[in-house]
Amino acid sequence: QLNEQSRHKKCIEANIKLYDSLENIKRLSEEHSEMHHGVQEISGYETAKGSYKIAEAEKRQKEDQKARSEGRKSGLKDQQRQLKRKLQQEEYKDVDEEHRESMIKFETTTIAISDLEIYYSALDKALLQFHGMKIGDINKIIRELWTLTYKGEDISNIELVSDQGTSKASRSYNYRVVMSKGNTQMDMRGRCSAGQRVLASLVIRLALAETFCISCGVFALDEPTTNLDYENKRGLAIALAQILATRSAQHNFQLLIITHDEDFVTMMKNELATQSGKFPMPDKYFQVSREEGQDGCFYSKINAIDWDEL
């Protein structure tokens, strides 16, 4: 009977606990419902929920990026270890010293290029200045020779004009001859007679020779009086005689004239006679003729004739 009562007591106590638990569950459920309803009534709940989801997605994305970065980091570490092992090999043993020497070569080459650019600029300016000076010297001699040789009244002077070319790769000049009368200048090409053209060509060549060929041993003229009238022939003879007098101190200088014009040869003799005492007169001149041989062929014959026989 005591055992029966004890079991009945435990059963009653269990029922009381069950009833209390059910009451607590009911009370907690009511509180949960009230809290859930209160949360839904709070403003911005849906927005916060959406932001939470976005934040969760970004979190997962960042975790993925972190995992990939960790993988790349591991790969780079392996590559670093391989490169370190490679640097220990014989061919890369002195790589730092070789790099230092290469950098020295690079820097010295850069400095040399800079110096060469400065040198090129200075040389270019010097060439421009030299070119201008020489053109001035040539035109001065041309002016003197033209005044001395040309006896006409329609051209007072000629000169050489240089126009710089358009090429940027290399400096070049285009030269042309202009003639002037008073203050008017115009190109000589196509506007002068054959005699004026021949005389201008001779004067310019003489000026170039006087400017650039001071040590030249031989100065040759082939038929210089072609298309020249009497007065211009005489002017050319005077100019050549003066050049001979000027060059008389040069021991290796020779003037060679090839011509069919015997009048011009006589003029040269007369003009050279006016310069006597400044240099020795020629002993002979050479006359070239053609003779028929016994075999029926023609041969050139050269006769040395005394200068005084002219």
PDB file of C-alpha atoms in Angstrom:
ATOM      1  CA  GLN A   1       0.000   0.000   0.000  1.00  0.00           C
ATOM      2  CA  LEU A   2       2.891   2.359   0.747  1.00  0.00           C
ATOM      3  CA  ASN A   3       4.388   1.625  -2.635  1.00  0.00           C
ATOM      4  CA  GLU A   4       1.082   2.297  -4.299  1.00  0.00           C
ATOM      5  CA  GLN A   5       0.805   5.627  -2.590  1.00  0.00           C
ATOM      6  CA  SER A   6       4.349   6.523  -3.508  1.00  0.00           C
ATOM      7  CA  ARG A   7       3.659   5.802  -7.198  1.00  0.00           C
ATOM      8  CA  HIS A   8       0.430   7.744  -7.027  1.00  0.00           C
ATOM      9  CA  LYS A   9       2.307  10.689  -5.479  1.00  0.00           C
ATOM     10  CA  LYS A  10       4.960  10.623  -8.242  1.00  0.00           C
ATOM     11  CA  CYS A  11       2.211  10.481 -10.855  1.00  0.00           C
ATOM     12  CA  ILE A  12       0.493  13.467  -9.351  1.00  0.00           C
ATOM     13  CA  GLU A  13       3.799  15.391  -9.184  1.00  0.00           C
ATOM     14  CA  ALA A  14       4.522  14.525 -12.824  1.00  0.00           C
ATOM     15  CA  ASN A  15       1.095  15.717 -13.867  1.00  0.00           C
ATOM     16  CA  ILE A  16       1.640  18.951 -11.973  1.00  0.00           C
ATOM     17  CA  LYS A  17       4.996  19.452 -13.779  1.00  0.00           C
ATOM     18  CA  LEU A  18       3.343  18.643 -17.111  1.00  0.00           C
ATOM     19  CA  TYR A  19       0.598  21.124 -16.421  1.00  0.00           C
ATOM     20  CA  ASP A  20       3.185  23.765 -15.442  1.00  0.00           C
ATOM     21  CA  SER A  21       5.213  23.016 -18.598  1.00  0.00           C
ATOM     22  CA  LEU A  22       2.128  23.334 -20.781  1.00  0.00           C
ATOM     23  CA  GLU A  23       1.310  26.604 -19.108  1.00  0.00           C
ATOM     24  CA  ASN A  24       4.883  27.846 -19.758  1.00  0.00           C
ATOM     25  CA  ILE A  25       4.731  26.721 -23.404  1.00  0.00           C
ATOM     26  CA  LYS A  26       1.430  28.526 -23.852  1.00  0.00           C
ATOM     27  CA  ARG A  27       2.785  31.629 -22.177  1.00  0.00           C
ATOM     28  CA  LEU A  28       6.009  31.566 -24.234  1.00  0.00           C
ATOM     29  CA  SER A  29       4.039  31.000 -27.444  1.00  0.00           C
ATOM     30  CA  GLU A  30       1.910  34.016 -26.658  1.00  0.00           C
ATOM     31  CA  GLU A  31       5.004  36.060 -25.902  1.00  0.00           C
ATOM     32  CA  HIS A  32       6.643  34.875 -29.168  1.00  0.00           C
ATOM     33  CA  SER A  33       3.545  35.805 -31.132  1.00  0.00           C
ATOM     34  CA  GLU A  34       3.449  39.206 -29.495  1.00  0.00           C
ATOM     35  CA  MET A  35       7.199  39.741 -30.194  1.00  0.00           C
ATOM     36  CA  HIS A  36       6.875  38.556 -33.826  1.00  0.00           C
ATOM     37  CA  HIS A  37       3.922  40.872 -34.307  1.00  0.00           C
ATOM     38  CA  GLY A  38       5.906  43.682 -32.716  1.00  0.00           C
ATOM     39  CA  VAL A  39       8.896  43.033 -34.952  1.00  0.00           C
ATOM     40  CA  GLN A  40       6.686  43.161 -38.060  1.00  0.00           C
ATOM     41  CA  GLU A  41       5.266  46.452 -36.885  1.00  0.00           C
ATOM     42  CA  ILE A  42       8.756  47.950 -36.585  1.00  0.00           C
ATOM     43  CA  SER A  43       9.452  50.325 -39.639  1.00  0.00           C
ATOM     44  CA  GLY A  44      12.190  49.235 -42.063  1.00  0.00           C
ATOM     45  CA  TYR A  45      12.100  45.588 -41.185  1.00  0.00           C
ATOM     46  CA  GLU A  46      11.884  44.422 -44.800  1.00  0.00           C
ATOM     47  CA  THR A  47      14.647  46.844 -45.814  1.00  0.00           C
ATOM     48  CA  ALA A  48      16.893  45.583 -43.037  1.00  0.00           C
ATOM     49  CA  LYS A  49      16.108  42.017 -44.039  1.00  0.00           C
ATOM     50  CA  GLY A  50      17.042  42.782 -47.664  1.00  0.00           C
ATOM     51  CA  SER A  51      20.240  44.502 -46.557  1.00  0.00           C
ATOM     52  CA  TYR A  52      21.064  41.512 -44.434  1.00  0.00           C
ATOM     53  CA  LYS A  53      20.682  39.185 -47.396  1.00  0.00           C
ATOM     54  CA  ILE A  54      22.872  41.452 -49.542  1.00  0.00           C
ATOM     55  CA  ALA A  55      25.484  41.561 -46.790  1.00  0.00           C
ATOM     56  CA  GLU A  56      25.391  37.773 -46.560  1.00  0.00           C
ATOM     57  CA  ALA A  57      25.907  37.511 -50.348  1.00  0.00           C
ATOM     58  CA  GLU A  58      28.829  39.943 -50.217  1.00  0.00           C
ATOM     59  CA  LYS A  59      30.287  38.028 -47.334  1.00  0.00           C
ATOM     60  CA  ARG A  60      30.164  34.800 -49.338  1.00  0.00           C
ATOM     61  CA  GLN A  61      31.719  36.613 -52.350  1.00  0.00           C
ATOM     62  CA  LYS A  62      34.547  38.007 -50.238  1.00  0.00           C
ATOM     63  CA  GLU A  63      35.124  34.557 -48.762  1.00  0.00           C
ATOM     64  CA  ASP A  64      35.384  33.141 -52.299  1.00  0.00           C
ATOM     65  CA  GLN A  65      37.816  35.892 -53.291  1.00  0.00           C
ATOM     66  CA  LYS A  66      39.833  35.231 -50.168  1.00  0.00           C
ATOM     67  CA  ALA A  67      40.008  31.537 -51.007  1.00  0.00           C
ATOM     68  CA  ARG A  68      41.163  32.299 -54.573  1.00  0.00           C
ATOM     69  CA  SER A  69      43.723  34.800 -53.281  1.00  0.00           C
ATOM     70  CA  GLU A  70      45.037  32.250 -50.850  1.00  0.00           C
ATOM     71  CA  GLY A  71      45.410  29.838 -53.760  1.00  0.00           C
ATOM     72  CA  ARG A  72      47.305  32.393 -55.865  1.00  0.00           C
ATOM     73  CA  LYS A  73      49.444  33.255 -52.855  1.00  0.00           C
ATOM     74  CA  SER A  74      50.348  29.604 -52.431  1.00  0.00           C
ATOM     75  CA  GLY A  75      51.218  29.366 -56.144  1.00  0.00           C
ATOM     76  CA  LEU A  76      53.395  32.485 -55.974  1.00  0.00           C
ATOM     77  CA  LYS A  77      55.210  31.116 -52.953  1.00  0.00           C
ATOM     78  CA  ASP A  78      55.952  27.916 -54.858  1.00  0.00           C
ATOM     79  CA  GLN A  79      57.183  29.993 -57.819  1.00  0.00           C
ATOM     80  CA  GLN A  80      59.329  32.078 -55.461  1.00  0.00           C
ATOM     81  CA  ARG A  81      60.916  28.941 -54.030  1.00  0.00           C
ATOM     82  CA  GLN A  82      61.623  27.643 -57.549  1.00  0.00           C
ATOM     83  CA  LEU A  83      63.205  30.951 -58.588  1.00  0.00           C
ATOM     84  CA  LYS A  84      65.352  30.999 -55.473  1.00  0.00           C
ATOM     85  CA  ARG A  85      66.570  27.499 -56.285  1.00  0.00           C
ATOM     86  CA  LYS A  86      67.203  28.597 -59.886  1.00  0.00           C
ATOM     87  CA  LEU A  87      69.234  31.612 -58.714  1.00  0.00           C
ATOM     88  CA  GLN A  88      71.546  29.219 -56.907  1.00  0.00           C
ATOM     89  CA  GLN A  89      72.544  27.630 -60.226  1.00  0.00           C
ATOM     90  CA  GLU A  90      75.882  28.406 -61.851  1.00  0.00           C
ATOM     91  CA  GLU A  91      74.517  30.550 -64.729  1.00  0.00           C
ATOM     92  CA  TYR A  92      72.821  32.934 -62.279  1.00  0.00           C
ATOM     93  CA  LYS A  93      75.543  32.935 -59.692  1.00  0.00           C
ATOM     94  CA  ASP A  94      76.844  36.452 -60.495  1.00  0.00           C
ATOM     95  CA  VAL A  95      73.564  37.932 -61.687  1.00  0.00           C
ATOM     96  CA  ASP A  96      73.807  40.947 -59.361  1.00  0.00           C
ATOM     97  CA  GLU A  97      77.262  41.882 -60.661  1.00  0.00           C
ATOM     98  CA  GLU A  98      76.173  41.363 -64.261  1.00  0.00           C
ATOM     99  CA  HIS A  99      73.122  43.542 -63.635  1.00  0.00           C
ATOM    100  CA  ARG A 100      75.342  46.255 -62.163  1.00  0.00           C
ATOM    101  CA  GLU A 101      77.657  46.160 -65.191  1.00  0.00           C
ATOM    102  CA  SER A 102      74.695  46.234 -67.568  1.00  0.00           C
ATOM    103  CA  MET A 103      73.267  49.262 -65.781  1.00  0.00           C
ATOM    104  CA  ILE A 104      76.653  50.994 -66.049  1.00  0.00           C
ATOM    105  CA  LYS A 105      76.708  50.294 -69.802  1.00  0.00           C
ATOM    106  CA  PHE A 106      73.137  51.537 -70.147  1.00  0.00           C
ATOM    107  CA  GLU A 107      73.802  54.754 -68.259  1.00  0.00           C
ATOM    108  CA  THR A 108      77.047  55.459 -70.121  1.00  0.00           C
ATOM    109  CA  THR A 109      75.296  54.782 -73.451  1.00  0.00           C
ATOM    110  CA  THR A 110      72.500  57.165 -72.478  1.00  0.00           C
ATOM    111  CA  ILE A 111      75.056  59.846 -71.573  1.00  0.00           C
ATOM    112  CA  ALA A 112      76.929  59.229 -74.842  1.00  0.00           C
ATOM    113  CA  ILE A 113      73.704  59.587 -76.849  1.00  0.00           C
ATOM    114  CA  SER A 114      72.955  62.849 -75.057  1.00  0.00           C
ATOM    115  CA  ASP A 115      76.476  64.116 -75.777  1.00  0.00           C
ATOM    116  CA  LEU A 116      76.166  63.090 -79.431  1.00  0.00           C
ATOM    117  CA  GLU A 117      72.896  65.012 -79.713  1.00  0.00           C
ATOM    118  CA  ILE A 118      74.632  68.103 -78.324  1.00  0.00           C
ATOM    119  CA  TYR A 119      77.570  67.552 -80.707  1.00  0.00           C
ATOM    120  CA  TYR A 120      75.218  67.083 -83.671  1.00  0.00           C
ATOM    121  CA  SER A 121      73.361  70.275 -82.824  1.00  0.00           C
ATOM    122  CA  ALA A 122      76.621  72.227 -82.500  1.00  0.00           C
ATOM    123  CA  LEU A 123      78.006  70.708 -85.716  1.00  0.00           C
ATOM    124  CA  ASP A 124      74.779  71.494 -87.562  1.00  0.00           C
ATOM    125  CA  LYS A 125      74.935  75.125 -86.461  1.00  0.00           C
ATOM    126  CA  ALA A 126      78.624  75.312 -87.413  1.00  0.00           C
ATOM    127  CA  LEU A 127      77.885  73.870 -90.863  1.00  0.00           C
ATOM    128  CA  LEU A 128      75.093  76.383 -91.350  1.00  0.00           C
ATOM    129  CA  GLN A 129      77.436  79.205 -90.406  1.00  0.00           C
ATOM    130  CA  PHE A 130      80.227  77.810 -92.622  1.00  0.00           C
ATOM    131  CA  HIS A 131      77.815  77.407 -95.530  1.00  0.00           C
ATOM    132  CA  GLY A 132      76.625  80.996 -95.177  1.00  0.00           C
ATOM    133  CA  MET A 133      80.196  82.274 -95.008  1.00  0.00           C
ATOM    134  CA  LYS A 134      81.264  80.311 -98.101  1.00  0.00           C
ATOM    135  CA  ILE A 135      78.237  81.428-100.092  1.00  0.00           C
ATOM    136  CA  GLY A 136      79.162  85.003 -99.166  1.00  0.00           C
ATOM    137  CA  ASP A 137      82.784  84.460-100.268  1.00  0.00           C
ATOM    138  CA  ILE A 138      81.691  82.867-103.548  1.00  0.00           C
ATOM    139  CA  ASN A 139      79.275  85.686-104.344  1.00  0.00           C
ATOM    140  CA  LYS A 140      81.954  88.270-103.567  1.00  0.00           C
ATOM    141  CA  ILE A 141      84.351  86.679-106.090  1.00  0.00           C
ATOM    142  CA  ILE A 142      81.501  86.237-108.619  1.00  0.00           C
ATOM    143  CA  ARG A 143      80.666  89.925-108.307  1.00  0.00           C
ATOM    144  CA  GLU A 144      84.290  90.946-108.880  1.00  0.00           C
ATOM    145  CA  LEU A 145      84.797  88.592-111.835  1.00  0.00           C
ATOM    146  CA  TRP A 146      81.451  89.487-113.435  1.00  0.00           C
ATOM    147  CA  THR A 147      82.215  93.194-113.225  1.00  0.00           C
ATOM    148  CA  LEU A 148      85.644  92.532-114.740  1.00  0.00           C
ATOM    149  CA  THR A 149      84.547  90.225-117.563  1.00  0.00           C
ATOM    150  CA  TYR A 150      81.002  91.147-118.606  1.00  0.00           C
ATOM    151  CA  LYS A 151      80.859  94.254-120.776  1.00  0.00           C
ATOM    152  CA  GLY A 152      77.103  94.455-121.342  1.00  0.00           C
ATOM    153  CA  GLU A 153      74.752  96.932-119.666  1.00  0.00           C
ATOM    154  CA  ASP A 154      71.680  94.723-119.108  1.00  0.00           C
ATOM    155  CA  ILE A 155      73.044  92.675-116.155  1.00  0.00           C
ATOM    156  CA  SER A 156      74.888  94.467-113.401  1.00  0.00           C
ATOM    157  CA  ASN A 157      75.632  91.400-111.268  1.00  0.00           C
ATOM    158  CA  ILE A 158      74.931  87.705-110.795  1.00  0.00           C
ATOM    159  CA  GLU A 159      75.023  85.683-107.608  1.00  0.00           C
ATOM    160  CA  LEU A 160      74.471  82.174-106.287  1.00  0.00           C
ATOM    161  CA  VAL A 161      71.364  81.726-104.102  1.00  0.00           C
ATOM    162  CA  SER A 162      70.793  78.647-101.939  1.00  0.00           C
ATOM    163  CA  ASP A 163      67.387  77.404-100.872  1.00  0.00           C
ATOM    164  CA  GLN A 164      67.261  74.853 -98.092  1.00  0.00           C
ATOM    165  CA  GLY A 165      65.647  71.522 -99.033  1.00  0.00           C
ATOM    166  CA  THR A 166      62.547  70.134 -97.306  1.00  0.00           C
ATOM    167  CA  SER A 167      64.111  66.830 -96.260  1.00  0.00           C
ATOM    168  CA  LYS A 168      64.333  66.387 -92.481  1.00  0.00           C
ATOM    169  CA  ALA A 169      66.534  63.310 -92.658  1.00  0.00           C
ATOM    170  CA  SER A 170      69.518  65.217 -94.040  1.00  0.00           C
ATOM    171  CA  ARG A 171      70.240  68.870 -94.702  1.00  0.00           C
ATOM    172  CA  SER A 172      70.345  69.701 -98.422  1.00  0.00           C
ATOM    173  CA  TYR A 173      70.334  72.854-100.540  1.00  0.00           C
ATOM    174  CA  ASN A 174      69.000  73.780-103.937  1.00  0.00           C
ATOM    175  CA  TYR A 175      71.164  76.321-105.735  1.00  0.00           C
ATOM    176  CA  ARG A 176      70.124  78.743-108.433  1.00  0.00           C
ATOM    177  CA  VAL A 177      71.766  81.646-110.231  1.00  0.00           C
ATOM    178  CA  VAL A 178      70.034  85.022-110.139  1.00  0.00           C
ATOM    179  CA  MET A 179      70.901  88.131-112.118  1.00  0.00           C
ATOM    180  CA  SER A 180      70.276  91.676-110.999  1.00  0.00           C
ATOM    181  CA  LYS A 181      69.917  95.079-112.575  1.00  0.00           C
ATOM    182  CA  GLY A 182      69.689  97.833-110.026  1.00  0.00           C
ATOM    183  CA  ASN A 183      67.450  96.569-107.216  1.00  0.00           C
ATOM    184  CA  THR A 184      65.625  93.989-109.361  1.00  0.00           C
ATOM    185  CA  GLN A 185      66.565  90.311-109.160  1.00  0.00           C
ATOM    186  CA  MET A 186      65.313  87.364-111.216  1.00  0.00           C
ATOM    187  CA  ASP A 187      66.368  83.821-112.016  1.00  0.00           C
ATOM    188  CA  MET A 188      68.893  83.623-114.819  1.00  0.00           C
ATOM    189  CA  ARG A 189      67.600  80.324-116.198  1.00  0.00           C
ATOM    190  CA  GLY A 190      65.650  80.878-119.403  1.00  0.00           C
ATOM    191  CA  ARG A 191      66.212  84.655-119.400  1.00  0.00           C
ATOM    192  CA  CYS A 192      69.758  84.999-120.717  1.00  0.00           C
ATOM    193  CA  SER A 193      71.580  84.506-123.987  1.00  0.00           C
ATOM    194  CA  ALA A 194      73.923  81.620-124.768  1.00  0.00           C
ATOM    195  CA  GLY A 195      76.969  83.871-124.327  1.00  0.00           C
ATOM    196  CA  GLN A 196      75.734  85.163-120.966  1.00  0.00           C
ATOM    197  CA  ARG A 197      75.072  81.597-119.862  1.00  0.00           C
ATOM    198  CA  VAL A 198      78.576  80.465-120.844  1.00  0.00           C
ATOM    199  CA  LEU A 199      80.201  83.450-119.161  1.00  0.00           C
ATOM    200  CA  ALA A 200      78.140  82.981-115.983  1.00  0.00           C
ATOM    201  CA  SER A 201      79.150  79.309-115.903  1.00  0.00           C
ATOM    202  CA  LEU A 202      82.832  80.218-116.231  1.00  0.00           C
ATOM    203  CA  VAL A 203      82.632  82.958-113.614  1.00  0.00           C
ATOM    204  CA  ILE A 204      80.877  80.672-111.119  1.00  0.00           C
ATOM    205  CA  ARG A 205      83.418  77.896-111.689  1.00  0.00           C
ATOM    206  CA  LEU A 206      86.283  80.298-111.270  1.00  0.00           C
ATOM    207  CA  ALA A 207      84.720  81.574-108.032  1.00  0.00           C
ATOM    208  CA  LEU A 208      84.230  78.012-106.734  1.00  0.00           C
ATOM    209  CA  ALA A 209      87.832  77.182-107.583  1.00  0.00           C
ATOM    210  CA  GLU A 210      89.114  80.323-105.865  1.00  0.00           C
ATOM    211  CA  THR A 211      87.042  79.526-102.756  1.00  0.00           C
ATOM    212  CA  PHE A 212      87.502  75.788-102.335  1.00  0.00           C
ATOM    213  CA  CYS A 213      90.550  74.832-104.399  1.00  0.00           C
ATOM    214  CA  ILE A 214      93.279  77.097-103.076  1.00  0.00           C
ATOM    215  CA  SER A 215      95.770  74.187-103.120  1.00  0.00           C
ATOM    216  CA  CYS A 216      94.548  72.799-106.435  1.00  0.00           C
ATOM    217  CA  GLY A 217      97.470  72.300-108.844  1.00  0.00           C
ATOM    218  CA  VAL A 218      95.611  72.314-112.184  1.00  0.00           C
ATOM    219  CA  PHE A 219      92.814  74.504-113.479  1.00  0.00           C
ATOM    220  CA  ALA A 220      91.507  73.431-116.922  1.00  0.00           C
ATOM    221  CA  LEU A 221      89.135  75.266-119.278  1.00  0.00           C
ATOM    222  CA  ASP A 222      87.802  73.574-122.416  1.00  0.00           C
ATOM    223  CA  GLU A 223      86.567  75.962-125.123  1.00  0.00           C
ATOM    224  CA  PRO A 224      85.791  78.752-122.598  1.00  0.00           C
ATOM    225  CA  THR A 225      84.959  81.355-125.287  1.00  0.00           C
ATOM    226  CA  THR A 226      82.063  79.505-126.914  1.00  0.00           C
ATOM    227  CA  ASN A 227      79.230  81.979-127.711  1.00  0.00           C
ATOM    228  CA  LEU A 228      81.202  84.906-126.228  1.00  0.00           C
ATOM    229  CA  ASP A 229      81.520  88.148-128.139  1.00  0.00           C
ATOM    230  CA  TYR A 230      84.800  90.077-128.454  1.00  0.00           C
ATOM    231  CA  GLU A 231      84.335  92.255-125.356  1.00  0.00           C
ATOM    232  CA  ASN A 232      83.399  89.354-123.103  1.00  0.00           C
ATOM    233  CA  LYS A 233      86.341  87.317-124.436  1.00  0.00           C
ATOM    234  CA  ARG A 234      88.663  90.132-123.482  1.00  0.00           C
ATOM    235  CA  GLY A 235      87.042  90.405-120.052  1.00  0.00           C
ATOM    236  CA  LEU A 236      87.586  86.669-119.511  1.00  0.00           C
ATOM    237  CA  ALA A 237      91.233  87.012-120.570  1.00  0.00           C
ATOM    238  CA  ILE A 238      91.701  89.841-118.059  1.00  0.00           C
ATOM    239  CA  ALA A 239      90.138  87.765-115.267  1.00  0.00           C
ATOM    240  CA  LEU A 240      92.315  84.728-116.037  1.00  0.00           C
ATOM    241  CA  ALA A 241      95.450  86.881-116.144  1.00  0.00           C
ATOM    242  CA  GLN A 242      94.619  88.277-112.705  1.00  0.00           C
ATOM    243  CA  ILE A 243      93.996  84.781-111.338  1.00  0.00           C
ATOM    244  CA  LEU A 244      97.415  83.706-112.649  1.00  0.00           C
ATOM    245  CA  ALA A 245      99.026  86.712-110.999  1.00  0.00           C
ATOM    246  CA  THR A 246      97.281  85.901-107.700  1.00  0.00           C
ATOM    247  CA  ARG A 247      98.264  82.217-107.835  1.00  0.00           C
ATOM    248  CA  SER A 248     101.843  82.888-108.947  1.00  0.00           C
ATOM    249  CA  ALA A 249     103.157  82.171-105.450  1.00  0.00           C
ATOM    250  CA  GLN A 250     101.688  78.643-105.599  1.00  0.00           C
ATOM    251  CA  HIS A 251     104.481  76.494-106.997  1.00  0.00           C
ATOM    252  CA  ASN A 252     102.262  73.684-108.336  1.00  0.00           C
ATOM    253  CA  PHE A 253      99.573  75.783-110.042  1.00  0.00           C
ATOM    254  CA  GLN A 254      98.934  75.361-113.770  1.00  0.00           C
ATOM    255  CA  LEU A 255      96.292  76.902-116.012  1.00  0.00           C
ATOM    256  CA  LEU A 256      95.357  74.693-118.964  1.00  0.00           C
ATOM    257  CA  ILE A 257      93.215  76.202-121.738  1.00  0.00           C
ATOM    258  CA  ILE A 258      91.942  74.142-124.677  1.00  0.00           C
ATOM    259  CA  THR A 259      90.573  76.328-127.453  1.00  0.00           C
ATOM    260  CA  HIS A 260      90.203  76.800-131.202  1.00  0.00           C
ATOM    261  CA  ASP A 261      89.949  80.557-130.717  1.00  0.00           C
ATOM    262  CA  GLU A 262      93.305  82.026-131.749  1.00  0.00           C
ATOM    263  CA  ASP A 263      92.044  85.549-131.012  1.00  0.00           C
ATOM    264  CA  PHE A 264      91.494  84.529-127.400  1.00  0.00           C
ATOM    265  CA  VAL A 265      95.035  83.111-127.218  1.00  0.00           C
ATOM    266  CA  THR A 266      96.353  86.467-128.463  1.00  0.00           C
ATOM    267  CA  MET A 267      94.237  88.281-125.873  1.00  0.00           C
ATOM    268  CA  MET A 268      95.672  86.033-123.161  1.00  0.00           C
ATOM    269  CA  LYS A 269      99.199  86.850-124.317  1.00  0.00           C
ATOM    270  CA  ASN A 270      98.506  90.587-124.222  1.00  0.00           C
ATOM    271  CA  GLU A 271      96.856  90.467-120.798  1.00  0.00           C
ATOM    272  CA  LEU A 272      99.592  88.294-119.342  1.00  0.00           C
ATOM    273  CA  ALA A 273     102.120  90.821-120.632  1.00  0.00           C
ATOM    274  CA  THR A 274     100.456  93.458-118.439  1.00  0.00           C
ATOM    275  CA  GLN A 275     101.219  91.235-115.433  1.00  0.00           C
ATOM    276  CA  SER A 276     104.886  90.736-116.383  1.00  0.00           C
ATOM    277  CA  GLY A 277     107.265  90.776-113.472  1.00  0.00           C
ATOM    278  CA  LYS A 278     104.774  89.062-111.149  1.00  0.00           C
ATOM    279  CA  PHE A 279     105.425  85.605-112.584  1.00  0.00           C
ATOM    280  CA  PRO A 280     107.462  84.099-115.444  1.00  0.00           C
ATOM    281  CA  MET A 281     105.758  84.149-118.826  1.00  0.00           C
ATOM    282  CA  PRO A 282     105.081  80.837-120.624  1.00  0.00           C
ATOM    283  CA  ASP A 283     107.849  79.621-122.929  1.00  0.00           C
ATOM    284  CA  LYS A 284     105.630  77.840-125.398  1.00  0.00           C
ATOM    285  CA  TYR A 285     102.097  76.981-126.293  1.00  0.00           C
ATOM    286  CA  PHE A 286     101.070  73.703-127.911  1.00  0.00           C
ATOM    287  CA  GLN A 287      99.182  73.460-131.171  1.00  0.00           C
ATOM    288  CA  VAL A 288      97.343  70.211-131.900  1.00  0.00           C
ATOM    289  CA  SER A 289      96.619  69.331-135.512  1.00  0.00           C
ATOM    290  CA  ARG A 290      95.627  66.289-137.499  1.00  0.00           C
ATOM    291  CA  GLU A 291      97.781  64.750-140.236  1.00  0.00           C
ATOM    292  CA  GLU A 292      97.267  61.798-142.483  1.00  0.00           C
ATOM    293  CA  GLY A 293      99.840  59.055-142.130  1.00  0.00           C
ATOM    294  CA  GLN A 294     101.356  56.877-144.822  1.00  0.00           C
ATOM    295  CA  ASP A 295      98.906  54.125-143.902  1.00  0.00           C
ATOM    296  CA  GLY A 296      95.939  56.370-144.754  1.00  0.00           C
ATOM    297  CA  CYS A 297      94.966  56.894-141.067  1.00  0.00           C
ATOM    298  CA  PHE A 298      94.829  60.280-139.422  1.00  0.00           C
ATOM    299  CA  TYR A 299      96.982  61.019-136.424  1.00  0.00           C
ATOM    300  CA  SER A 300      97.130  63.915-133.946  1.00  0.00           C
ATOM    301  CA  LYS A 301     100.258  66.032-134.128  1.00  0.00           C
ATOM    302  CA  ILE A 302     101.380  68.306-131.304  1.00  0.00           C
ATOM    303  CA  ASN A 303     103.711  71.191-132.081  1.00  0.00           C
ATOM    304  CA  ALA A 304     105.414  73.273-129.393  1.00  0.00           C
ATOM    305  CA  ILE A 305     105.453  76.874-130.615  1.00  0.00           C
ATOM    306  CA  ASP A 306     107.404  79.685-128.997  1.00  0.00           C
ATOM    307  CA  TRP A 307     105.239  82.060-127.041  1.00  0.00           C
ATOM    308  CA  ASP A 308     106.844  85.046-128.735  1.00  0.00           C
ATOM    309  CA  GLU A 309     105.657  83.839-132.150  1.00  0.00           C
ATOM    310  CA  LEU A 310     102.028  84.601-131.277  1.00  0.00           C
TER     311      LEU A 310
END
